[in-house]
């Protein structure tokens, strides 16, 4: 009876395995690989992406999906089989739009571009990245032509990361946020002296930073028996299975925040990956619903929890024990304020919660206009700096601190950035819903106890893997569509108290 369905599962299982092996090679590129291996790794990635794409878009896959659709016609919408076939159909129709040679070339070009970007950033040499970036953008234009779009060419790329998201959607989300966020940041900036963050700018040995951060994320629920942490230029999370999840971080020996909050952040992604229902393992349904939903989990553990007062009432004494020379005379209140200092700064990943979305607005507008042909590649630094001045009030002194700071363009991730802001909004919307269901959660956090909160995220978000589209999942979990109200209320309440507004 279910021959086609079984054959489809097996075929897609092979595609998933190839994709996971490719992810392992890419993880190696960013964490362990000697620089001389760049070209060979690029070949490996190209072969793997070609193989998986060929299998994914083969006529045979299409026939199996069509036959399986008939077999699951009476299965309930939520069932594993119906979900698998539904998601397979969506992926197949999307992947069929891209020719295999384009996919392979993109993998090869971006694998090499990664090294170019690392060097360009190290040497603050944007011109050295221009040839790679130009090539990537040519490939992106071919991709857009293959996929098609209704209003703006950038829509075709946004949709890669958040199904159905358009430039107009992002514009309206930012317009809504801008109304309250810009005045809030301005009011805070006028009271900049109210918060002293010198306690976090001291010498903190790397090994102790690492041990403390890993201790915390173990308590959160990140399972080190099914995951590990390494170092990379740009922190990220990837997984090869729900039982093999890799997170990375970077250390600043003179600043506590990057590794500490970076580890909290990536552990949120990691726990989402580890939390897929075991029955989804090795299938296309394992993993997250979208990047925006993924980012809601990382921002939750990084900020809503990791930068909250209750959290530090429990963990600050332990941090003081870890760094007695640096922190024994710093009070909990002073430390809490220090980690929540709001200050327009250059680096997005190190930005505070209040200015973070302004960084995303910069990137979104630059990307959209580069893709739309309004900004030439060589003019990106100038456009970037102008937006930085407009939104953050500061101009980066170098491109390394400006348009070269992020890895995303080197892997062709145009359209990715807005998902960070979606994640911010959803992190608070989901947390508020969890607390409504379990009002003791804040008290539990103050006791260093996270199982109720993680349990709520597990059963409402994680276990579903990629079964539901993001809009569907959020509606199911919170009873309403994504909204900015909760997030702005959270920011205003928290920072009014810290800055005495
Ligand atoms: Zn993230």
Short mmCIF file of C-alpha atoms and ligand atoms in Angstrom, two decimals:
data_model
loop_
_atom_site.label_atom_id
_atom_site.label_comp_id
_atom_site.label_asym_id
_atom_site.label_seq_id
_atom_site.Cartn_x
_atom_site.Cartn_y
_atom_site.Cartn_z
CA UNK A 1 0.00 0.00 0.00
CA UNK A 2 2.65 2.50 1.02
CA UNK A 3 5.39 1.57 -1.46
CA UNK A 4 5.75 5.06 -2.88
CA UNK A 5 5.76 6.66 0.54
CA UNK A 6 8.48 4.29 1.78
CA UNK A 7 10.54 4.86 -1.35
CA UNK A 8 10.11 8.62 -0.97
CA UNK A 9 11.19 8.47 2.70
CA UNK A 10 14.27 6.49 1.77
CA UNK A 11 15.21 8.81 -1.09
CA UNK A 12 14.72 11.98 0.94
CA UNK A 13 16.60 10.34 3.81
CA UNK A 14 19.60 10.05 1.47
CA UNK A 15 19.26 13.72 0.51
CA UNK A 16 19.22 14.64 4.19
CA UNK A 17 22.35 12.54 4.81
CA UNK A 18 24.18 14.25 1.95
CA UNK A 19 23.12 17.65 3.26
CA UNK A 20 24.31 16.72 6.74
CA UNK A 21 27.69 15.55 5.43
CA UNK A 22 28.01 18.83 3.54
CA UNK A 23 27.25 20.68 6.77
CA UNK A 24 30.04 18.71 8.46
CA UNK A 25 32.53 19.79 5.78
CA UNK A 26 31.36 23.39 6.15
CA UNK A 27 31.70 23.18 9.93
CA UNK A 28 35.27 21.94 9.40
CA UNK A 29 35.99 24.87 7.05
CA UNK A 30 35.14 27.32 9.77
CA UNK A 31 36.57 25.62 12.84
CA UNK A 32 39.46 23.24 12.14
CA UNK A 33 40.62 23.32 8.54
CA UNK A 34 44.17 24.54 7.76
CA UNK A 35 44.03 27.54 5.36
CA UNK A 36 45.73 25.54 2.61
CA UNK A 37 42.76 23.18 2.40
CA UNK A 38 40.33 25.82 1.12
CA UNK A 39 40.38 24.68 -2.51
CA UNK A 40 39.97 20.97 -1.76
CA UNK A 41 37.15 21.67 0.71
CA UNK A 42 35.46 23.83 -1.92
CA UNK A 43 35.51 20.84 -4.31
CA UNK A 44 34.04 18.55 -1.68
CA UNK A 45 31.24 20.96 -0.92
CA UNK A 46 30.52 21.37 -4.61
CA UNK A 47 30.23 17.62 -5.19
CA UNK A 48 28.00 17.09 -2.19
CA UNK A 49 25.66 19.96 -2.99
CA UNK A 50 25.46 18.77 -6.59
CA UNK A 51 24.61 15.22 -5.59
CA UNK A 52 21.94 16.23 -3.11
CA UNK A 53 20.38 18.77 -5.45
CA UNK A 54 20.31 16.26 -8.32
CA UNK A 55 18.54 13.70 -6.14
CA UNK A 56 16.15 16.29 -4.76
CA UNK A 57 15.02 17.58 -8.14
CA UNK A 58 15.10 14.32 -10.11
CA UNK A 59 11.95 13.38 -12.01
CA UNK A 60 11.86 10.22 -9.93
CA UNK A 61 11.50 12.28 -6.74
CA UNK A 62 8.59 14.15 -8.33
CA UNK A 63 6.87 10.88 -9.30
CA UNK A 64 7.32 9.49 -5.79
CA UNK A 65 5.86 12.65 -4.24
CA UNK A 66 2.88 12.56 -6.59
CA UNK A 67 2.22 8.89 -5.77
CA UNK A 68 2.74 9.47 -2.03
CA UNK A 69 0.29 12.39 -2.10
CA UNK A 70 -2.40 9.91 -3.08
CA UNK A 71 -1.36 7.48 -0.36
CA UNK A 72 -1.56 10.11 2.40
CA UNK A 73 -4.72 11.80 1.12
CA UNK A 74 -6.73 10.53 4.09
CA UNK A 75 -3.99 11.02 6.70
CA UNK A 76 -4.53 13.88 9.17
CA UNK A 77 -2.74 17.15 8.45
CA UNK A 78 -0.59 16.87 11.60
CA UNK A 79 0.50 13.30 10.98
CA UNK A 80 4.11 12.49 10.21
CA UNK A 81 3.31 11.06 6.79
CA UNK A 82 1.08 13.92 5.63
CA UNK A 83 3.59 16.48 6.92
CA UNK A 84 6.51 14.74 5.25
CA UNK A 85 4.78 14.67 1.89
CA UNK A 86 3.55 18.27 2.22
CA UNK A 87 7.02 19.57 3.08
CA UNK A 88 8.59 17.40 0.36
CA UNK A 89 6.22 18.88 -2.22
CA UNK A 90 7.06 22.43 -1.19
CA UNK A 91 10.81 21.75 -1.23
CA UNK A 92 10.64 19.93 -4.54
CA UNK A 93 8.71 22.68 -6.31
CA UNK A 94 11.16 25.27 -4.99
CA UNK A 95 14.30 23.28 -5.77
CA UNK A 96 13.12 22.45 -9.30
CA UNK A 97 13.29 26.11 -10.12
CA UNK A 98 17.09 26.11 -9.74
CA UNK A 99 19.31 24.30 -12.26
CA UNK A 100 21.83 21.95 -10.66
CA UNK A 101 24.81 23.70 -12.28
CA UNK A 102 23.77 26.98 -10.65
CA UNK A 103 23.49 25.35 -7.22
CA UNK A 104 26.89 23.67 -7.62
CA UNK A 105 28.55 26.85 -8.83
CA UNK A 106 27.12 28.79 -5.92
CA UNK A 107 28.55 26.24 -3.49
CA UNK A 108 31.98 26.33 -5.11
CA UNK A 109 32.13 30.11 -5.39
CA UNK A 110 30.94 30.69 -1.84
CA UNK A 111 33.35 28.10 -0.42
CA UNK A 112 36.24 30.07 -1.92
CA UNK A 113 34.65 33.41 -1.05
CA UNK A 114 34.75 32.48 2.61
CA UNK A 115 38.55 32.63 2.64
CA UNK A 116 38.52 35.88 0.66
CA UNK A 117 36.13 37.41 3.14
CA UNK A 118 38.20 36.28 6.15
CA UNK A 119 41.31 37.88 4.62
CA UNK A 120 39.52 41.04 3.50
CA UNK A 121 38.12 41.50 6.98
CA UNK A 122 41.48 40.80 8.63
CA UNK A 123 43.23 43.33 6.39
CA UNK A 124 40.34 45.79 6.24
CA UNK A 125 40.50 45.52 2.47
CA UNK A 126 37.03 45.69 0.89
CA UNK A 127 38.50 45.80 -2.63
CA UNK A 128 39.95 42.32 -2.07
CA UNK A 129 36.42 40.98 -1.50
CA UNK A 130 34.85 42.75 -4.49
CA UNK A 131 35.62 40.05 -7.14
CA UNK A 132 34.04 37.27 -5.03
CA UNK A 133 31.10 39.41 -4.03
CA UNK A 134 30.48 40.46 -7.62
CA UNK A 135 30.48 36.81 -8.71
CA UNK A 136 28.09 35.86 -5.90
CA UNK A 137 25.73 38.67 -6.86
CA UNK A 138 25.75 37.55 -10.50
CA UNK A 139 24.74 34.09 -9.34
CA UNK A 140 22.06 35.59 -7.07
CA UNK A 141 20.60 37.47 -10.05
CA UNK A 142 20.44 34.18 -11.95
CA UNK A 143 18.74 32.60 -8.96
CA UNK A 144 16.19 35.43 -8.80
CA UNK A 145 15.48 35.02 -12.52
CA UNK A 146 14.86 31.30 -12.00
CA UNK A 147 12.63 31.73 -8.95
CA UNK A 148 10.67 34.77 -10.07
CA UNK A 149 9.03 37.38 -7.83
CA UNK A 150 5.98 39.61 -7.72
CA UNK A 151 7.13 43.01 -6.49
CA UNK A 152 10.84 43.27 -5.73
CA UNK A 153 13.70 40.97 -6.83
CA UNK A 154 14.83 40.83 -3.18
CA UNK A 155 11.56 39.01 -2.37
CA UNK A 156 12.89 35.92 -4.15
CA UNK A 157 15.84 35.82 -1.74
CA UNK A 158 13.91 36.63 1.45
CA UNK A 159 11.68 33.67 0.67
CA UNK A 160 14.74 31.37 0.90
CA UNK A 161 14.89 31.99 4.64
CA UNK A 162 11.32 32.83 5.63
CA UNK A 163 8.61 31.39 3.42
CA UNK A 164 6.58 34.10 1.72
CA UNK A 165 8.40 37.03 3.36
CA UNK A 166 8.64 40.11 1.10
CA UNK A 167 10.62 43.34 1.14
CA UNK A 168 7.32 45.14 1.73
CA UNK A 169 6.62 42.96 4.83
CA UNK A 170 10.05 43.74 6.24
CA UNK A 171 9.66 47.41 5.47
CA UNK A 172 6.37 47.56 7.35
CA UNK A 173 7.80 45.60 10.32
CA UNK A 174 10.67 48.07 10.56
CA UNK A 175 8.40 51.09 10.10
CA UNK A 176 6.37 49.89 13.09
CA UNK A 177 9.45 49.31 15.21
CA UNK A 178 11.17 52.51 14.14
CA UNK A 179 8.36 54.68 15.55
CA UNK A 180 9.08 53.53 19.12
CA UNK A 181 12.61 52.25 18.90
CA UNK A 182 14.39 55.31 17.56
CA UNK A 183 13.01 57.65 20.29
CA UNK A 184 13.76 55.02 22.95
CA UNK A 185 17.39 54.70 21.85
CA UNK A 186 17.66 58.48 21.68
CA UNK A 187 16.31 58.89 25.22
CA UNK A 188 18.73 56.24 26.47
CA UNK A 189 21.69 57.79 24.66
CA UNK A 190 20.94 61.10 26.35
CA UNK A 191 21.34 59.32 29.67
CA UNK A 192 24.37 57.31 28.56
CA UNK A 193 26.25 58.11 31.77
CA UNK A 194 23.61 56.32 33.84
CA UNK A 195 25.26 52.98 33.08
CA UNK A 196 28.92 52.11 33.52
CA UNK A 197 29.99 48.98 31.69
CA UNK A 198 33.63 48.96 32.81
CA UNK A 199 33.05 45.82 34.95
CA UNK A 200 32.69 43.69 31.79
CA UNK A 201 35.71 45.34 30.14
CA UNK A 202 38.48 43.74 32.14
CA UNK A 203 40.86 40.89 31.50
CA UNK A 204 38.95 37.59 31.62
CA UNK A 205 41.01 34.48 30.81
CA UNK A 206 39.52 32.55 27.91
CA UNK A 207 39.45 29.13 29.58
CA UNK A 208 37.41 30.46 32.50
CA UNK A 209 35.02 32.32 30.21
CA UNK A 210 34.48 29.11 28.34
CA UNK A 211 33.96 26.96 31.43
CA UNK A 212 31.41 29.38 32.90
CA UNK A 213 29.43 29.80 29.66
CA UNK A 214 29.31 26.06 29.09
CA UNK A 215 28.21 25.46 32.67
CA UNK A 216 25.28 27.86 32.13
CA UNK A 217 24.14 26.36 28.83
CA UNK A 218 24.28 22.87 30.35
CA UNK A 219 21.86 24.17 33.00
CA UNK A 220 19.70 25.68 30.26
CA UNK A 221 19.41 22.19 28.80
CA UNK A 222 21.96 22.12 25.96
CA UNK A 223 22.99 18.47 25.89
CA UNK A 224 26.77 18.12 25.51
CA UNK A 225 26.42 14.38 25.02
CA UNK A 226 24.69 15.28 21.74
CA UNK A 227 26.63 18.43 20.92
CA UNK A 228 29.87 20.35 21.35
CA UNK A 229 31.30 23.85 21.19
CA UNK A 230 34.34 25.04 19.17
CA UNK A 231 35.89 28.35 18.18
CA UNK A 232 35.28 30.15 14.86
CA UNK A 233 35.69 33.64 13.39
CA UNK A 234 31.93 34.04 13.30
CA UNK A 235 29.82 32.20 15.88
CA UNK A 236 27.22 29.82 14.47
CA UNK A 237 25.25 26.64 15.10
CA UNK A 238 24.95 23.72 12.74
CA UNK A 239 23.76 20.16 13.09
CA UNK A 240 24.33 16.85 11.37
CA UNK A 241 21.57 15.10 13.30
CA UNK A 242 19.37 15.97 16.27
CA UNK A 243 21.99 14.00 18.19
CA UNK A 244 25.02 15.88 16.83
CA UNK A 245 24.66 19.63 17.19
CA UNK A 246 27.68 21.93 16.93
CA UNK A 247 27.87 25.44 18.28
CA UNK A 248 30.82 27.83 18.00
CA UNK A 249 31.93 30.97 19.77
CA UNK A 250 34.73 33.51 19.79
CA UNK A 251 36.57 35.00 22.74
CA UNK A 252 37.67 38.49 23.62
CA UNK A 253 40.15 38.28 26.53
CA UNK A 254 39.27 41.84 27.54
CA UNK A 255 35.50 41.75 27.24
CA UNK A 256 33.14 39.30 28.87
CA UNK A 257 30.11 39.76 26.61
CA UNK A 258 31.00 38.20 23.24
CA UNK A 259 31.76 34.65 24.37
CA UNK A 260 29.28 34.66 27.24
CA UNK A 261 26.21 35.88 25.39
CA UNK A 262 27.42 34.31 22.15
CA UNK A 263 27.42 30.90 23.81
CA UNK A 264 23.98 31.51 25.35
CA UNK A 265 22.74 32.55 21.91
CA UNK A 266 24.08 29.58 19.97
CA UNK A 267 22.91 27.19 22.68
CA UNK A 268 19.36 28.41 21.99
CA UNK A 269 19.75 27.38 18.36
CA UNK A 270 21.34 24.16 19.52
CA UNK A 271 18.55 23.22 21.94
CA UNK A 272 16.01 23.79 19.17
CA UNK A 273 17.91 21.36 16.92
CA UNK A 274 18.30 18.83 19.74
CA UNK A 275 14.60 19.13 20.56
CA UNK A 276 13.12 17.79 17.32
CA UNK A 277 10.94 14.78 18.04
CA UNK A 278 13.10 11.60 17.80
CA UNK A 279 10.72 10.25 15.14
CA UNK A 280 11.83 13.07 12.83
CA UNK A 281 15.53 12.12 12.98
CA UNK A 282 17.14 11.75 9.57
CA UNK A 283 14.06 13.09 7.74
CA UNK A 284 13.39 16.42 6.06
CA UNK A 285 11.16 17.30 9.03
CA UNK A 286 14.05 17.33 11.51
CA UNK A 287 15.36 20.80 12.47
CA UNK A 288 13.68 24.20 12.64
CA UNK A 289 10.61 25.77 11.04
CA UNK A 290 12.49 28.78 9.68
CA UNK A 291 15.44 31.03 10.46
CA UNK A 292 13.17 33.56 12.16
CA UNK A 293 11.76 30.94 14.52
CA UNK A 294 15.27 29.61 15.04
CA UNK A 295 16.44 33.06 16.00
CA UNK A 296 13.57 33.40 18.48
CA UNK A 297 15.11 30.53 20.44
CA UNK A 298 18.64 31.97 20.42
CA UNK A 299 17.50 35.46 21.41
CA UNK A 300 15.33 34.00 24.15
CA UNK A 301 18.24 32.33 25.94
CA UNK A 302 20.74 35.06 25.13
CA UNK A 303 18.66 38.09 26.10
CA UNK A 304 15.23 37.50 27.55
CA UNK A 305 16.77 35.00 30.00
CA UNK A 306 20.55 35.54 29.89
CA UNK A 307 20.42 39.30 30.31
CA UNK A 308 17.60 39.29 32.87
CA UNK A 309 17.84 40.23 36.53
CA UNK A 310 16.33 36.98 37.89
CA UNK A 311 18.87 34.94 35.93
CA UNK A 312 21.81 36.81 37.44
CA UNK A 313 20.47 36.68 40.99
CA UNK A 314 21.28 32.98 40.69
CA UNK A 315 24.39 33.03 38.51
CA UNK A 316 26.20 36.20 39.55
CA UNK A 317 27.68 34.74 42.76
CA UNK A 318 29.05 31.90 40.62
CA UNK A 319 30.52 34.35 38.12
CA UNK A 320 32.13 36.25 41.00
CA UNK A 321 33.66 32.98 42.22
CA UNK A 322 35.00 32.39 38.70
CA UNK A 323 36.49 35.90 38.41
CA UNK A 324 37.07 37.09 41.99
CA UNK A 325 39.83 39.55 41.06
CA UNK A 326 37.64 41.26 38.51
CA UNK A 327 34.17 41.12 40.08
CA UNK A 328 34.31 40.69 43.85
CA UNK A 329 33.72 44.40 44.43
CA UNK A 330 31.11 44.77 41.68
CA UNK A 331 27.54 44.51 42.98
CA UNK A 332 24.85 42.45 41.25
CA UNK A 333 23.02 45.65 40.33
CA UNK A 334 26.12 47.22 38.82
CA UNK A 335 26.85 44.05 36.87
CA UNK A 336 23.26 43.75 35.61
CA UNK A 337 23.41 47.31 34.36
CA UNK A 338 26.84 46.77 32.79
CA UNK A 339 25.68 43.82 30.66
CA UNK A 340 22.64 45.81 29.57
CA UNK A 341 24.39 49.01 28.59
CA UNK A 342 22.84 50.51 25.47
CA UNK A 343 25.32 52.19 23.20
CA UNK A 344 25.31 52.63 19.43
CA UNK A 345 28.21 50.45 18.27
CA UNK A 346 29.66 49.04 15.07
CA UNK A 347 29.44 45.28 15.43
CA UNK A 348 25.98 43.74 15.12
CA UNK A 349 26.68 40.52 16.99
CA UNK A 350 27.94 42.54 19.94
CA UNK A 351 25.09 45.06 19.85
CA UNK A 352 22.78 45.56 22.82
CA UNK A 353 19.12 44.64 22.58
CA UNK A 354 17.87 48.17 21.98
CA UNK A 355 20.14 49.04 19.04
CA UNK A 356 20.25 45.54 17.54
CA UNK A 357 17.32 45.99 15.18
CA UNK A 358 18.83 49.23 13.88
CA UNK A 359 21.79 47.17 12.63
CA UNK A 360 19.36 44.92 10.79
CA UNK A 361 17.62 47.90 9.20
CA UNK A 362 20.99 49.04 7.80
CA UNK A 363 21.78 45.65 6.34
CA UNK A 364 18.27 45.16 4.97
CA UNK A 365 18.20 48.47 3.14
CA UNK A 366 21.72 48.05 1.72
CA UNK A 367 21.01 44.48 0.56
CA UNK A 368 17.66 45.34 -0.97
CA UNK A 369 19.22 48.21 -2.94
CA UNK A 370 22.24 46.18 -4.05
CA UNK A 371 19.92 43.45 -5.33
CA UNK A 372 17.60 46.04 -6.85
CA UNK A 373 20.55 47.60 -8.70
CA UNK A 374 20.45 50.91 -6.85
CA UNK A 375 23.84 50.41 -5.17
CA UNK A 376 26.91 49.13 -7.09
CA UNK A 377 29.19 46.62 -5.32
CA UNK A 378 32.07 49.07 -5.13
CA UNK A 379 29.80 51.66 -3.48
CA UNK A 380 28.64 49.38 -0.66
CA UNK A 381 31.03 50.82 1.96
CA UNK A 382 29.81 54.35 1.29
CA UNK A 383 26.14 53.32 1.39
CA UNK A 384 26.74 51.32 4.55
CA UNK A 385 28.43 54.18 6.35
CA UNK A 386 25.66 56.61 5.37
CA UNK A 387 22.98 54.30 6.83
CA UNK A 388 25.05 53.76 9.93
CA UNK A 389 25.19 57.49 10.44
CA UNK A 390 21.44 57.80 9.86
CA UNK A 391 20.29 55.00 12.20
CA UNK A 392 23.05 54.62 14.75
CA UNK A 393 24.53 58.08 14.61
CA UNK A 394 28.04 56.71 14.09
CA UNK A 395 30.29 56.01 11.11
CA UNK A 396 32.54 52.94 11.26
CA UNK A 397 36.24 53.88 11.09
CA UNK A 398 36.97 50.85 8.90
CA UNK A 399 35.10 48.43 6.63
CA UNK A 400 36.11 45.60 8.94
CA UNK A 401 33.89 47.31 11.52
CA UNK A 402 31.32 48.15 8.85
CA UNK A 403 30.15 46.29 5.77
CA UNK A 404 32.78 43.52 6.04
CA UNK A 405 31.87 42.50 9.58
CA UNK A 406 29.47 39.66 8.80
CA UNK A 407 30.01 36.32 7.09
CA UNK A 408 26.61 36.18 5.36
CA UNK A 409 27.44 37.70 1.98
CA UNK A 410 30.38 35.34 1.59
CA UNK A 411 28.00 32.37 1.66
CA UNK A 412 25.42 34.11 -0.52
CA UNK A 413 23.07 34.73 2.41
CA UNK A 414 21.32 37.75 0.92
CA UNK A 415 17.86 37.97 2.48
CA UNK A 416 18.97 36.37 5.72
CA UNK A 417 19.28 39.41 7.99
CA UNK A 418 15.61 40.34 8.50
CA UNK A 419 15.13 36.95 10.16
CA UNK A 420 17.17 38.28 13.09
CA UNK A 421 14.59 40.95 13.79
CA UNK A 422 11.78 38.44 13.38
CA UNK A 423 13.60 36.35 15.98
CA UNK A 424 13.74 39.26 18.41
CA UNK A 425 10.02 39.88 18.13
CA UNK A 426 9.13 36.21 18.47
CA UNK A 427 11.47 35.61 21.41
CA UNK A 428 9.36 37.86 23.65
CA UNK A 429 6.02 36.83 22.16
CA UNK A 430 6.83 33.17 22.90
CA UNK A 431 8.26 33.86 26.35
CA UNK A 432 5.18 35.86 27.37
CA UNK A 433 2.95 33.02 26.22
CA UNK A 434 4.99 30.47 28.18
CA UNK A 435 4.80 32.62 31.34
CA UNK A 436 1.05 33.02 30.92
CA UNK A 437 0.79 29.22 30.92
CA UNK A 438 3.31 28.82 33.77
CA UNK A 439 3.46 31.96 35.94
CA UNK A 440 6.23 30.48 38.14
CA UNK A 441 8.79 30.60 35.32
CA UNK A 442 10.45 33.89 36.41
CA UNK A 443 10.88 32.54 39.98
CA UNK A 444 12.31 29.32 38.62
CA UNK A 445 14.82 31.27 36.56
CA UNK A 446 15.92 33.06 39.72
CA UNK A 447 16.64 29.58 41.14
CA UNK A 448 18.66 28.60 38.06
CA UNK A 449 15.88 26.24 37.01
CA UNK A 450 14.85 26.24 33.36
CA UNK A 451 13.04 22.98 32.75
CA UNK A 452 9.51 24.44 32.71
CA UNK A 453 10.46 27.08 30.17
CA UNK A 454 12.48 24.68 28.04
CA UNK A 455 9.68 22.14 28.33
CA UNK A 456 7.15 24.66 27.02
CA UNK A 457 9.44 25.53 24.07
CA UNK A 458 10.04 21.82 23.48
CA UNK A 459 6.39 20.89 23.27
CA UNK A 460 5.15 24.00 21.46
CA UNK A 461 8.05 24.67 19.08
CA UNK A 462 10.95 22.19 19.10
CA UNK A 463 9.23 18.81 18.75
CA UNK A 464 7.44 19.91 15.60
CA UNK A 465 10.71 20.34 13.71
CA UNK A 466 9.92 21.65 10.23
CA UNK A 467 6.37 20.20 10.11
CA UNK A 468 4.64 23.56 10.09
CA UNK A 469 5.30 26.77 8.22
CA UNK A 470 6.50 29.54 10.56
CA UNK A 471 3.25 31.52 10.49
CA UNK A 472 1.27 28.37 11.30
CA UNK A 473 3.60 27.38 14.12
CA UNK A 474 3.46 30.80 15.81
CA UNK A 475 -0.31 30.88 15.53
CA UNK A 476 -0.52 27.43 17.16
CA UNK A 477 1.96 28.32 19.89
CA UNK A 478 0.78 31.82 20.82
CA UNK A 479 -2.75 32.07 19.44
CA UNK A 480 -1.93 35.12 17.31
CA UNK A 481 0.29 36.10 14.39
CA UNK A 482 3.75 37.59 14.97
CA UNK A 483 3.47 41.07 16.51
CA UNK A 484 5.87 43.76 17.69
CA UNK A 485 3.75 44.90 20.68
CA UNK A 486 5.21 42.42 23.20
CA UNK A 487 8.77 43.10 22.14
CA UNK A 488 8.49 46.89 22.36
CA UNK A 489 6.78 46.63 25.75
CA UNK A 490 9.59 44.39 26.98
CA UNK A 491 12.28 46.79 25.77
CA UNK A 492 10.56 49.88 27.18
CA UNK A 493 9.91 48.32 30.57
CA UNK A 494 13.39 46.90 30.95
CA UNK A 495 15.36 49.90 29.76
CA UNK A 496 13.17 52.54 31.41
CA UNK A 497 14.04 50.88 34.70
CA UNK A 498 17.75 50.64 33.92
CA UNK A 499 18.06 54.19 32.58
CA UNK A 500 15.47 55.86 34.82
CA UNK A 501 13.41 57.12 31.86
ZN1 LIG B 1 21.39 33.26 15.74
#
